[in-house]
PDB file of C-alpha atoms and ligand atoms in Angstrom:
ATOM      1  CA  MET A   1      -6.904-113.960 -57.527  1.00  0.00           C
ATOM      2  CA  ARG A   2     -10.157-113.875 -55.720  1.00  0.00           C
ATOM      3  CA  ARG A   3     -11.175-117.293 -54.323  1.00  0.00           C
ATOM      4  CA  PRO A   4     -14.798-118.094 -54.804  1.00  0.00           C
ATOM      5  CA  LEU A   5     -17.220-118.173 -51.831  1.00  0.00           C
ATOM      6  CA  ILE A   6     -20.463-120.116 -51.823  1.00  0.00           C
ATOM      7  CA  ALA A   7     -22.805-119.234 -48.758  1.00  0.00           C
ATOM      8  CA  GLY A   8     -25.950-120.774 -47.899  1.00  0.00           C
ATOM      9  CA  ASN A   9     -28.577-118.613 -46.108  1.00  0.00           C
ATOM     10  CA  TRP A  10     -30.934-120.988 -44.416  1.00  0.00           C
ATOM     11  CA  LYS A  11     -33.230-117.935 -43.275  1.00  0.00           C
ATOM     12  CA  MET A  12     -35.969-119.055 -40.735  1.00  0.00           C
ATOM     13  CA  ASN A  13     -36.141-122.563 -41.926  1.00  0.00           C
ATOM     14  CA  LEU A  14     -35.551-126.160 -40.790  1.00  0.00           C
ATOM     15  CA  THR A  15     -35.617-127.921 -37.448  1.00  0.00           C
ATOM     16  CA  ARG A  16     -32.755-128.862 -35.170  1.00  0.00           C
ATOM     17  CA  GLU A  17     -32.595-132.362 -36.735  1.00  0.00           C
ATOM     18  CA  GLN A  18     -33.063-131.120 -40.301  1.00  0.00           C
ATOM     19  CA  SER A  19     -30.233-128.574 -39.672  1.00  0.00           C
ATOM     20  CA  ARG A  20     -27.989-131.419 -38.416  1.00  0.00           C
ATOM     21  CA  ASN A  21     -28.820-133.522 -41.321  1.00  0.00           C
ATOM     22  CA  LEU A  22     -28.245-130.904 -43.754  1.00  0.00           C
ATOM     23  CA  ALA A  23     -24.845-129.762 -42.252  1.00  0.00           C
ATOM     24  CA  THR A  24     -23.657-133.391 -42.072  1.00  0.00           C
ATOM     25  CA  ALA A  25     -24.430-133.977 -45.875  1.00  0.00           C
ATOM     26  CA  ILE A  26     -22.687-130.733 -46.895  1.00  0.00           C
ATOM     27  CA  ALA A  27     -19.654-131.175 -44.592  1.00  0.00           C
ATOM     28  CA  MET A  28     -19.088-134.591 -45.636  1.00  0.00           C
ATOM     29  CA  ASP A  29     -19.116-133.718 -49.495  1.00  0.00           C
ATOM     30  CA  ALA A  30     -18.412-130.169 -50.071  1.00  0.00           C
ATOM     31  CA  ASN A  31     -15.323-129.886 -52.087  1.00  0.00           C
ATOM     32  CA  THR A  32     -13.565-126.674 -50.899  1.00  0.00           C
ATOM     33  CA  SER A  33     -10.559-127.003 -53.157  1.00  0.00           C
ATOM     34  CA  ARG A  34     -11.852-124.305 -55.444  1.00  0.00           C
ATOM     35  CA  ALA A  35     -14.262-122.381 -53.274  1.00  0.00           C
ATOM     36  CA  ASP A  36     -14.834-121.345 -49.563  1.00  0.00           C
ATOM     37  CA  VAL A  37     -18.252-122.605 -48.347  1.00  0.00           C
ATOM     38  CA  VAL A  38     -20.284-121.068 -45.541  1.00  0.00           C
ATOM     39  CA  LEU A  39     -23.459-122.195 -43.907  1.00  0.00           C
ATOM     40  CA  CYS A  40     -25.604-119.634 -42.269  1.00  0.00           C
ATOM     41  CA  PRO A  41     -28.314-121.486 -40.168  1.00  0.00           C
ATOM     42  CA  PRO A  42     -30.757-119.732 -37.896  1.00  0.00           C
ATOM     43  CA  ALA A  43     -29.051-118.412 -34.634  1.00  0.00           C
ATOM     44  CA  ILE A  44     -30.680-120.889 -32.538  1.00  0.00           C
ATOM     45  CA  TYR A  45     -28.995-123.670 -34.509  1.00  0.00           C
ATOM     46  CA  LEU A  46     -25.505-122.275 -34.879  1.00  0.00           C
ATOM     47  CA  GLU A  47     -24.036-124.306 -32.273  1.00  0.00           C
ATOM     48  CA  THR A  48     -25.697-127.373 -33.520  1.00  0.00           C
ATOM     49  CA  VAL A  49     -24.367-126.823 -37.091  1.00  0.00           C
ATOM     50  CA  LEU A  50     -20.975-125.853 -35.927  1.00  0.00           C
ATOM     51  CA  GLU A  51     -20.543-128.931 -33.807  1.00  0.00           C
ATOM     52  CA  THR A  52     -21.899-131.233 -36.492  1.00  0.00           C
ATOM     53  CA  ALA A  53     -19.531-129.698 -39.073  1.00  0.00           C
ATOM     54  CA  ARG A  54     -16.523-129.946 -36.586  1.00  0.00           C
ATOM     55  CA  SER A  55     -17.208-133.591 -36.118  1.00  0.00           C
ATOM     56  CA  ILE A  56     -16.666-134.275 -39.845  1.00  0.00           C
ATOM     57  CA  ARG A  57     -14.061-131.654 -41.055  1.00  0.00           C
ATOM     58  CA  THR A  58     -11.926-128.586 -39.929  1.00  0.00           C
ATOM     59  CA  VAL A  59     -14.188-125.485 -39.645  1.00  0.00           C
ATOM     60  CA  GLY A  60     -12.569-122.130 -40.516  1.00  0.00           C
ATOM     61  CA  ASN A  61     -12.310-119.898 -43.477  1.00  0.00           C
ATOM     62  CA  GLU A  62     -12.699-122.504 -45.975  1.00  0.00           C
ATOM     63  CA  PHE A  63     -15.572-124.296 -44.489  1.00  0.00           C
ATOM     64  CA  GLY A  64     -17.227-121.750 -42.193  1.00  0.00           C
ATOM     65  CA  ILE A  65     -20.332-121.282 -40.281  1.00  0.00           C
ATOM     66  CA  GLY A  66     -22.010-117.786 -40.425  1.00  0.00           C
ATOM     67  CA  ALA A  67     -24.820-115.910 -38.579  1.00  0.00           C
ATOM     68  CA  GLN A  68     -27.578-114.278 -40.552  1.00  0.00           C
ATOM     69  CA  ASN A  69     -27.560-111.097 -38.364  1.00  0.00           C
ATOM     70  CA  VAL A  70     -25.835-109.568 -35.249  1.00  0.00           C
ATOM     71  CA  TYR A  71     -26.377-106.558 -33.101  1.00  0.00           C
ATOM     72  CA  ASP A  72     -23.956-103.526 -33.074  1.00  0.00           C
ATOM     73  CA  LYS A  73     -23.792-103.159 -29.251  1.00  0.00           C
ATOM     74  CA  PRO A  74     -21.229-105.227 -27.167  1.00  0.00           C
ATOM     75  CA  ASN A  75     -23.566-106.446 -24.527  1.00  0.00           C
ATOM     76  CA  GLY A  76     -26.499-105.095 -22.301  1.00  0.00           C
ATOM     77  CA  ALA A  77     -30.208-104.548 -22.183  1.00  0.00           C
ATOM     78  CA  PHE A  78     -31.132-105.432 -25.785  1.00  0.00           C
ATOM     79  CA  THR A  79     -33.656-108.098 -25.564  1.00  0.00           C
ATOM     80  CA  GLY A  80     -33.540-110.632 -28.159  1.00  0.00           C
ATOM     81  CA  GLU A  81     -30.171-109.519 -29.815  1.00  0.00           C
ATOM     82  CA  ILE A  82     -26.834-111.402 -29.947  1.00  0.00           C
ATOM     83  CA  SER A  83     -23.357-109.768 -29.934  1.00  0.00           C
ATOM     84  CA  THR A  84     -20.242-110.387 -32.014  1.00  0.00           C
ATOM     85  CA  ALA A  85     -18.615-111.565 -28.858  1.00  0.00           C
ATOM     86  CA  MET A  86     -21.203-114.298 -28.399  1.00  0.00           C
ATOM     87  CA  LEU A  87     -20.760-115.404 -32.074  1.00  0.00           C
ATOM     88  CA  GLU A  88     -16.917-115.439 -31.501  1.00  0.00           C
ATOM     89  CA  ASP A  89     -17.333-117.378 -28.338  1.00  0.00           C
ATOM     90  CA  LEU A  90     -19.034-120.202 -30.192  1.00  0.00           C
ATOM     91  CA  GLY A  91     -16.457-120.132 -33.019  1.00  0.00           C
ATOM     92  CA  ILE A  92     -18.605-118.516 -35.751  1.00  0.00           C
ATOM     93  CA  GLY A  93     -16.603-117.039 -38.633  1.00  0.00           C
ATOM     94  CA  TYR A  94     -19.014-114.961 -40.812  1.00  0.00           C
ATOM     95  CA  VAL A  95     -21.979-112.902 -40.485  1.00  0.00           C
ATOM     96  CA  ILE A  96     -24.535-111.587 -43.188  1.00  0.00           C
ATOM     97  CA  LEU A  97     -25.330-107.974 -42.800  1.00  0.00           C
ATOM     98  CA  GLY A  98     -28.001-105.719 -44.549  1.00  0.00           C
ATOM     99  CA  HIS A  99     -29.912-108.598 -46.102  1.00  0.00           C
ATOM    100  CA  SER A 100     -32.933-107.112 -48.064  1.00  0.00           C
ATOM    101  CA  GLU A 101     -35.308-108.989 -45.847  1.00  0.00           C
ATOM    102  CA  ARG A 102     -33.960-107.341 -42.734  1.00  0.00           C
ATOM    103  CA  ARG A 103     -33.942-103.935 -44.709  1.00  0.00           C
ATOM    104  CA  GLN A 104     -37.616-104.612 -45.430  1.00  0.00           C
ATOM    105  CA  PHE A 105     -39.097-106.355 -42.565  1.00  0.00           C
ATOM    106  CA  MET A 106     -36.899-105.191 -39.622  1.00  0.00           C
ATOM    107  CA  HIS A 107     -36.485-101.647 -41.196  1.00  0.00           C
ATOM    108  CA  GLU A 108     -32.767-101.750 -41.196  1.00  0.00           C
ATOM    109  CA  SER A 109     -31.392 -98.523 -42.659  1.00  0.00           C
ATOM    110  CA  ASP A 110     -28.050 -97.961 -44.260  1.00  0.00           C
ATOM    111  CA  ASP A 111     -26.938 -96.253 -40.882  1.00  0.00           C
ATOM    112  CA  VAL A 112     -27.960 -99.485 -38.991  1.00  0.00           C
ATOM    113  CA  VAL A 113     -25.925-101.501 -41.431  1.00  0.00           C
ATOM    114  CA  ASN A 114     -23.062 -99.068 -41.111  1.00  0.00           C
ATOM    115  CA  ALA A 115     -23.057 -99.463 -37.192  1.00  0.00           C
ATOM    116  CA  LYS A 116     -23.142-103.228 -37.554  1.00  0.00           C
ATOM    117  CA  LEU A 117     -20.478-103.301 -40.195  1.00  0.00           C
ATOM    118  CA  ASN A 118     -18.201-101.199 -37.803  1.00  0.00           C
ATOM    119  CA  THR A 119     -18.863-103.547 -34.902  1.00  0.00           C
ATOM    120  CA  VAL A 120     -18.328-106.673 -36.938  1.00  0.00           C
ATOM    121  CA  LEU A 121     -15.090-105.276 -38.350  1.00  0.00           C
ATOM    122  CA  ALA A 122     -13.804-104.553 -34.869  1.00  0.00           C
ATOM    123  CA  SER A 123     -14.310-108.389 -34.179  1.00  0.00           C
ATOM    124  CA  SER A 124     -12.829-111.450 -35.829  1.00  0.00           C
ATOM    125  CA  LEU A 125     -15.854-112.035 -37.758  1.00  0.00           C
ATOM    126  CA  THR A 126     -16.111-111.708 -41.677  1.00  0.00           C
ATOM    127  CA  PRO A 127     -19.047-109.633 -42.752  1.00  0.00           C
ATOM    128  CA  ILE A 128     -20.961-110.371 -45.958  1.00  0.00           C
ATOM    129  CA  VAL A 129     -22.687-107.010 -46.769  1.00  0.00           C
ATOM    130  CA  CYS A 130     -25.804-107.158 -49.008  1.00  0.00           C
ATOM    131  CA  VAL A 131     -26.878-104.509 -51.322  1.00  0.00           C
ATOM    132  CA  GLY A 132     -29.487-104.687 -54.040  1.00  0.00           C
ATOM    133  CA  GLU A 133     -32.216-102.754 -55.845  1.00  0.00           C
ATOM    134  CA  THR A 134     -35.942-103.379 -55.926  1.00  0.00           C
ATOM    135  CA  LEU A 135     -37.853-104.163 -59.254  1.00  0.00           C
ATOM    136  CA  GLU A 136     -39.268-100.521 -59.232  1.00  0.00           C
ATOM    137  CA  GLU A 137     -35.845 -98.946 -58.868  1.00  0.00           C
ATOM    138  CA  ARG A 138     -34.321-101.229 -61.535  1.00  0.00           C
ATOM    139  CA  GLU A 139     -37.162-100.139 -63.957  1.00  0.00           C
ATOM    140  CA  ALA A 140     -36.745 -96.499 -63.087  1.00  0.00           C
ATOM    141  CA  GLY A 141     -33.064 -96.858 -64.122  1.00  0.00           C
ATOM    142  CA  ARG A 142     -31.862 -96.376 -60.580  1.00  0.00           C
ATOM    143  CA  THR A 143     -29.897 -99.588 -59.960  1.00  0.00           C
ATOM    144  CA  LEU A 144     -26.492 -97.928 -59.733  1.00  0.00           C
ATOM    145  CA  GLU A 145     -27.706 -95.113 -57.633  1.00  0.00           C
ATOM    146  CA  VAL A 146     -29.368 -97.501 -55.063  1.00  0.00           C
ATOM    147  CA  VAL A 147     -26.635-100.043 -54.723  1.00  0.00           C
ATOM    148  CA  GLY A 148     -24.074 -97.150 -54.738  1.00  0.00           C
ATOM    149  CA  ARG A 149     -26.054 -95.413 -51.768  1.00  0.00           C
ATOM    150  CA  GLN A 150     -26.140 -98.773 -49.891  1.00  0.00           C
ATOM    151  CA  PHE A 151     -22.374 -99.465 -50.428  1.00  0.00           C
ATOM    152  CA  GLU A 152     -21.343 -95.896 -49.384  1.00  0.00           C
ATOM    153  CA  GLY A 153     -23.727 -96.044 -46.361  1.00  0.00           C
ATOM    154  CA  ALA A 154     -22.512 -99.306 -45.193  1.00  0.00           C
ATOM    155  CA  PHE A 155     -18.768 -98.321 -45.516  1.00  0.00           C
ATOM    156  CA  ALA A 156     -19.055 -94.785 -44.278  1.00  0.00           C
ATOM    157  CA  GLY A 157     -16.132 -94.206 -41.869  1.00  0.00           C
ATOM    158  CA  VAL A 158     -14.678 -97.727 -42.513  1.00  0.00           C
ATOM    159  CA  SER A 159     -10.987 -97.571 -43.133  1.00  0.00           C
ATOM    160  CA  GLU A 160      -9.429 -99.252 -45.942  1.00  0.00           C
ATOM    161  CA  GLY A 161      -7.647-101.823 -43.764  1.00  0.00           C
ATOM    162  CA  LEU A 162     -10.954-102.839 -42.269  1.00  0.00           C
ATOM    163  CA  ALA A 163     -12.901-102.771 -45.473  1.00  0.00           C
ATOM    164  CA  SER A 164     -10.357-105.141 -46.962  1.00  0.00           C
ATOM    165  CA  ARG A 165     -11.844-107.776 -44.627  1.00  0.00           C
ATOM    166  CA  ALA A 166     -15.294-107.385 -46.074  1.00  0.00           C
ATOM    167  CA  ILE A 167     -17.176-109.509 -48.577  1.00  0.00           C
ATOM    168  CA  LEU A 168     -19.970-107.877 -50.615  1.00  0.00           C
ATOM    169  CA  ALA A 169     -23.050-109.529 -52.038  1.00  0.00           C
ATOM    170  CA  TYR A 170     -25.286-108.067 -54.780  1.00  0.00           C
ATOM    171  CA  GLU A 171     -28.769-109.288 -54.306  1.00  0.00           C
ATOM    172  CA  PRO A 172     -31.394-107.708 -56.499  1.00  0.00           C
ATOM    173  CA  VAL A 173     -34.415-107.720 -54.398  1.00  0.00           C
ATOM    174  CA  TRP A 174     -36.635-108.741 -57.316  1.00  0.00           C
ATOM    175  CA  ALA A 175     -34.583-111.963 -57.746  1.00  0.00           C
ATOM    176  CA  ILE A 176     -34.776-113.295 -54.169  1.00  0.00           C
ATOM    177  CA  GLY A 177     -36.941-116.275 -53.723  1.00  0.00           C
ATOM    178  CA  THR A 178     -38.890-115.317 -56.825  1.00  0.00           C
ATOM    179  CA  GLY A 179     -37.413-117.673 -59.259  1.00  0.00           C
ATOM    180  CA  LYS A 180     -36.409-114.662 -61.372  1.00  0.00           C
ATOM    181  CA  THR A 181     -32.509-114.612 -61.765  1.00  0.00           C
ATOM    182  CA  ALA A 182     -30.728-111.666 -62.994  1.00  0.00           C
ATOM    183  CA  THR A 183     -29.233-112.751 -66.221  1.00  0.00           C
ATOM    184  CA  PRO A 184     -25.433-113.337 -66.067  1.00  0.00           C
ATOM    185  CA  GLU A 185     -24.904-110.025 -68.040  1.00  0.00           C
ATOM    186  CA  GLN A 186     -27.184-108.056 -65.729  1.00  0.00           C
ATOM    187  CA  ALA A 187     -25.440-109.323 -62.671  1.00  0.00           C
ATOM    188  CA  GLN A 188     -21.856-108.841 -64.080  1.00  0.00           C
ATOM    189  CA  GLU A 189     -22.790-105.262 -65.084  1.00  0.00           C
ATOM    190  CA  VAL A 190     -23.643-104.350 -61.431  1.00  0.00           C
ATOM    191  CA  HIS A 191     -20.651-106.442 -59.940  1.00  0.00           C
ATOM    192  CA  HIS A 192     -18.496-104.409 -62.232  1.00  0.00           C
ATOM    193  CA  ASP A 193     -19.983-101.134 -61.170  1.00  0.00           C
ATOM    194  CA  LEU A 194     -19.662-102.051 -57.466  1.00  0.00           C
ATOM    195  CA  ARG A 195     -15.964-103.007 -57.929  1.00  0.00           C
ATOM    196  CA  LYS A 196     -15.410 -99.527 -59.652  1.00  0.00           C
ATOM    197  CA  LEU A 197     -17.139 -98.010 -56.635  1.00  0.00           C
ATOM    198  CA  ALA A 198     -14.751 -99.757 -54.255  1.00  0.00           C
ATOM    199  CA  VAL A 199     -11.814 -98.728 -56.305  1.00  0.00           C
ATOM    200  CA  LEU A 200     -12.996 -95.052 -56.139  1.00  0.00           C
ATOM    201  CA  ARG A 201     -13.798 -95.203 -52.506  1.00  0.00           C
ATOM    202  CA  TYR A 202     -10.607 -96.964 -51.507  1.00  0.00           C
ATOM    203  CA  ASN A 203      -8.108 -97.984 -54.233  1.00  0.00           C
ATOM    204  CA  SER A 204      -7.491-100.498 -57.068  1.00  0.00           C
ATOM    205  CA  ALA A 205      -5.739-103.099 -54.754  1.00  0.00           C
ATOM    206  CA  LEU A 206      -8.947-103.196 -52.600  1.00  0.00           C
ATOM    207  CA  GLY A 207     -11.262-103.152 -55.565  1.00  0.00           C
ATOM    208  CA  ASP A 208      -9.345-105.861 -57.257  1.00  0.00           C
ATOM    209  CA  SER A 209      -9.269-108.324 -54.096  1.00  0.00           C
ATOM    210  CA  LEU A 210     -12.826-107.494 -52.999  1.00  0.00           C
ATOM    211  CA  ARG A 211     -15.080-110.626 -53.289  1.00  0.00           C
ATOM    212  CA  ILE A 212     -18.440-109.800 -54.631  1.00  0.00           C
ATOM    213  CA  LEU A 213     -21.110-112.593 -54.426  1.00  0.00           C
ATOM    214  CA  TYR A 214     -24.271-112.701 -56.440  1.00  0.00           C
ATOM    215  CA  GLY A 215     -27.556-113.722 -54.821  1.00  0.00           C
ATOM    216  CA  GLY A 216     -31.046-114.131 -56.150  1.00  0.00           C
ATOM    217  CA  SER A 217     -32.532-117.351 -57.208  1.00  0.00           C
ATOM    218  CA  VAL A 218     -29.130-119.016 -57.809  1.00  0.00           C
ATOM    219  CA  LYS A 219     -29.803-122.795 -58.516  1.00  0.00           C
ATOM    220  CA  ALA A 220     -27.676-125.785 -59.578  1.00  0.00           C
ATOM    221  CA  ASP A 221     -28.523-125.146 -63.294  1.00  0.00           C
ATOM    222  CA  ASN A 222     -27.801-121.419 -63.378  1.00  0.00           C
ATOM    223  CA  ALA A 223     -24.812-121.294 -61.057  1.00  0.00           C
ATOM    224  CA  ALA A 224     -22.028-122.197 -63.478  1.00  0.00           C
ATOM    225  CA  GLU A 225     -22.904-119.333 -65.958  1.00  0.00           C
ATOM    226  CA  LEU A 226     -23.242-116.714 -63.254  1.00  0.00           C
ATOM    227  CA  LEU A 227     -20.012-117.786 -61.561  1.00  0.00           C
ATOM    228  CA  SER A 228     -18.173-117.662 -64.848  1.00  0.00           C
ATOM    229  CA  GLN A 229     -18.591-113.864 -65.066  1.00  0.00           C
ATOM    230  CA  ALA A 230     -15.430-111.794 -64.424  1.00  0.00           C
ATOM    231  CA  ASP A 231     -16.697-109.909 -61.374  1.00  0.00           C
ATOM    232  CA  ILE A 232     -18.830-112.612 -59.779  1.00  0.00           C
ATOM    233  CA  ASP A 233     -16.870-114.217 -57.148  1.00  0.00           C
ATOM    234  CA  GLY A 234     -19.430-116.584 -55.525  1.00  0.00           C
ATOM    235  CA  ALA A 235     -23.062-116.894 -54.652  1.00  0.00           C
ATOM    236  CA  LEU A 236     -25.227-116.153 -51.669  1.00  0.00           C
ATOM    237  CA  VAL A 237     -27.863-118.919 -51.889  1.00  0.00           C
ATOM    238  CA  GLY A 238     -31.160-118.959 -50.254  1.00  0.00           C
ATOM    239  CA  GLY A 239     -33.749-121.629 -51.269  1.00  0.00           C
ATOM    240  CA  ALA A 240     -31.397-123.793 -53.005  1.00  0.00           C
ATOM    241  CA  SER A 241     -29.104-123.958 -50.029  1.00  0.00           C
ATOM    242  CA  LEU A 242     -31.775-125.996 -48.250  1.00  0.00           C
ATOM    243  CA  GLN A 243     -31.181-129.133 -50.090  1.00  0.00           C
ATOM    244  CA  ALA A 244     -27.796-130.788 -49.914  1.00  0.00           C
ATOM    245  CA  ASP A 245     -27.557-132.208 -53.375  1.00  0.00           C
ATOM    246  CA  THR A 246     -28.644-128.860 -55.030  1.00  0.00           C
ATOM    247  CA  PHE A 247     -26.140-126.894 -52.777  1.00  0.00           C
ATOM    248  CA  LEU A 248     -23.375-129.208 -53.414  1.00  0.00           C
ATOM    249  CA  ARG A 249     -23.909-128.840 -57.210  1.00  0.00           C
ATOM    250  CA  ILE A 250     -23.674-125.084 -56.746  1.00  0.00           C
ATOM    251  CA  ILE A 251     -20.367-125.488 -54.898  1.00  0.00           C
ATOM    252  CA  ALA A 252     -19.108-127.723 -57.699  1.00  0.00           C
ATOM    253  CA  ALA A 253     -20.056-125.144 -60.193  1.00  0.00           C
ATOM    254  CA  ALA A 254     -17.474-122.616 -58.772  1.00  0.00           C
ATOM    255  CA  ARG A 255     -14.474-121.839 -61.000  1.00  0.00           C
TER     256      ARG A 255
HETATM  257  C1  PEP B 301     -31.014-114.750 -50.219  1.00  0.00           C
HETATM  258  O1  PEP B 301     -31.924-114.773 -49.386  1.00  0.00           O
HETATM  259  O2  PEP B 301     -29.943-114.342 -49.946  1.00  0.00           O
HETATM  260  C2  PEP B 301     -31.340-115.424 -51.504  1.00  0.00           C
HETATM  261  C3  PEP B 301     -30.607-114.998 -52.550  1.00  0.00           C
HETATM  262  O3  PEP B 301     -32.406-116.149 -51.673  1.00  0.00           O
HETATM  263  P1  PEP B 301     -32.832-117.093 -52.961  1.00  0.00           P
HETATM  264  O4  PEP B 301     -31.585-117.819 -53.412  1.00  0.00           O
HETATM  265  O5  PEP B 301     -33.910-117.948 -52.454  1.00  0.00           O
HETATM  266  O6  PEP B 301     -33.414-116.034 -53.978  1.00  0.00           O
END
């Protein structure tokens, strides 16, 4: 059985105090009996959020802290970047890779995502690899082609043993931060296709155990229906993860 995971991507939002307050409220009340929970604050607040959470509960896989990005080189003259070793040093457990905003604004290609995925899988961090099509691509009937290319690109050269540690997130670009959610049927269809791709690329054991999260305007009132779909194993939540009560309701909606 795949255990649901609800991750909050705080993006470039909040002050240190707000981060501490939000982490406190979620760490106090998040019920992890049915779902893993991950908070992904801005890099500069990772330590604050981690220490805050640790003062309230055990931090690990079930209640984890994640980075929104990482670099693919181990160390050196890469101004502004952070490494997997630095994240491990803090005690960070997860990292988001290939988010559409990084693909769009920081021009991250499938090759870049692949390099980062290889680096992350060589560390103890668990990657959450994002794929998703634009509205134009969906309207042109290219959804499967696009997410398939992103999936194959990210996992090129990645062995089955390492790939089995990854989490996938389907995030249609047209649904991110727009208030437009994919219908549960639309999301389920793509999740099912992605699982089939994982079976084809690896094998049915990996495909069956691969956790595929949905992201794109997940809110407290649409989470239960999305999460009830057979191939939706959790949510990657942006805007709605910035308010404790809303995020806690999404966690509570997990199967
Ligand atoms: C995201 O950025 O991963 C996301 C899904 O954002 P939102 O929930 O705001 O659409």
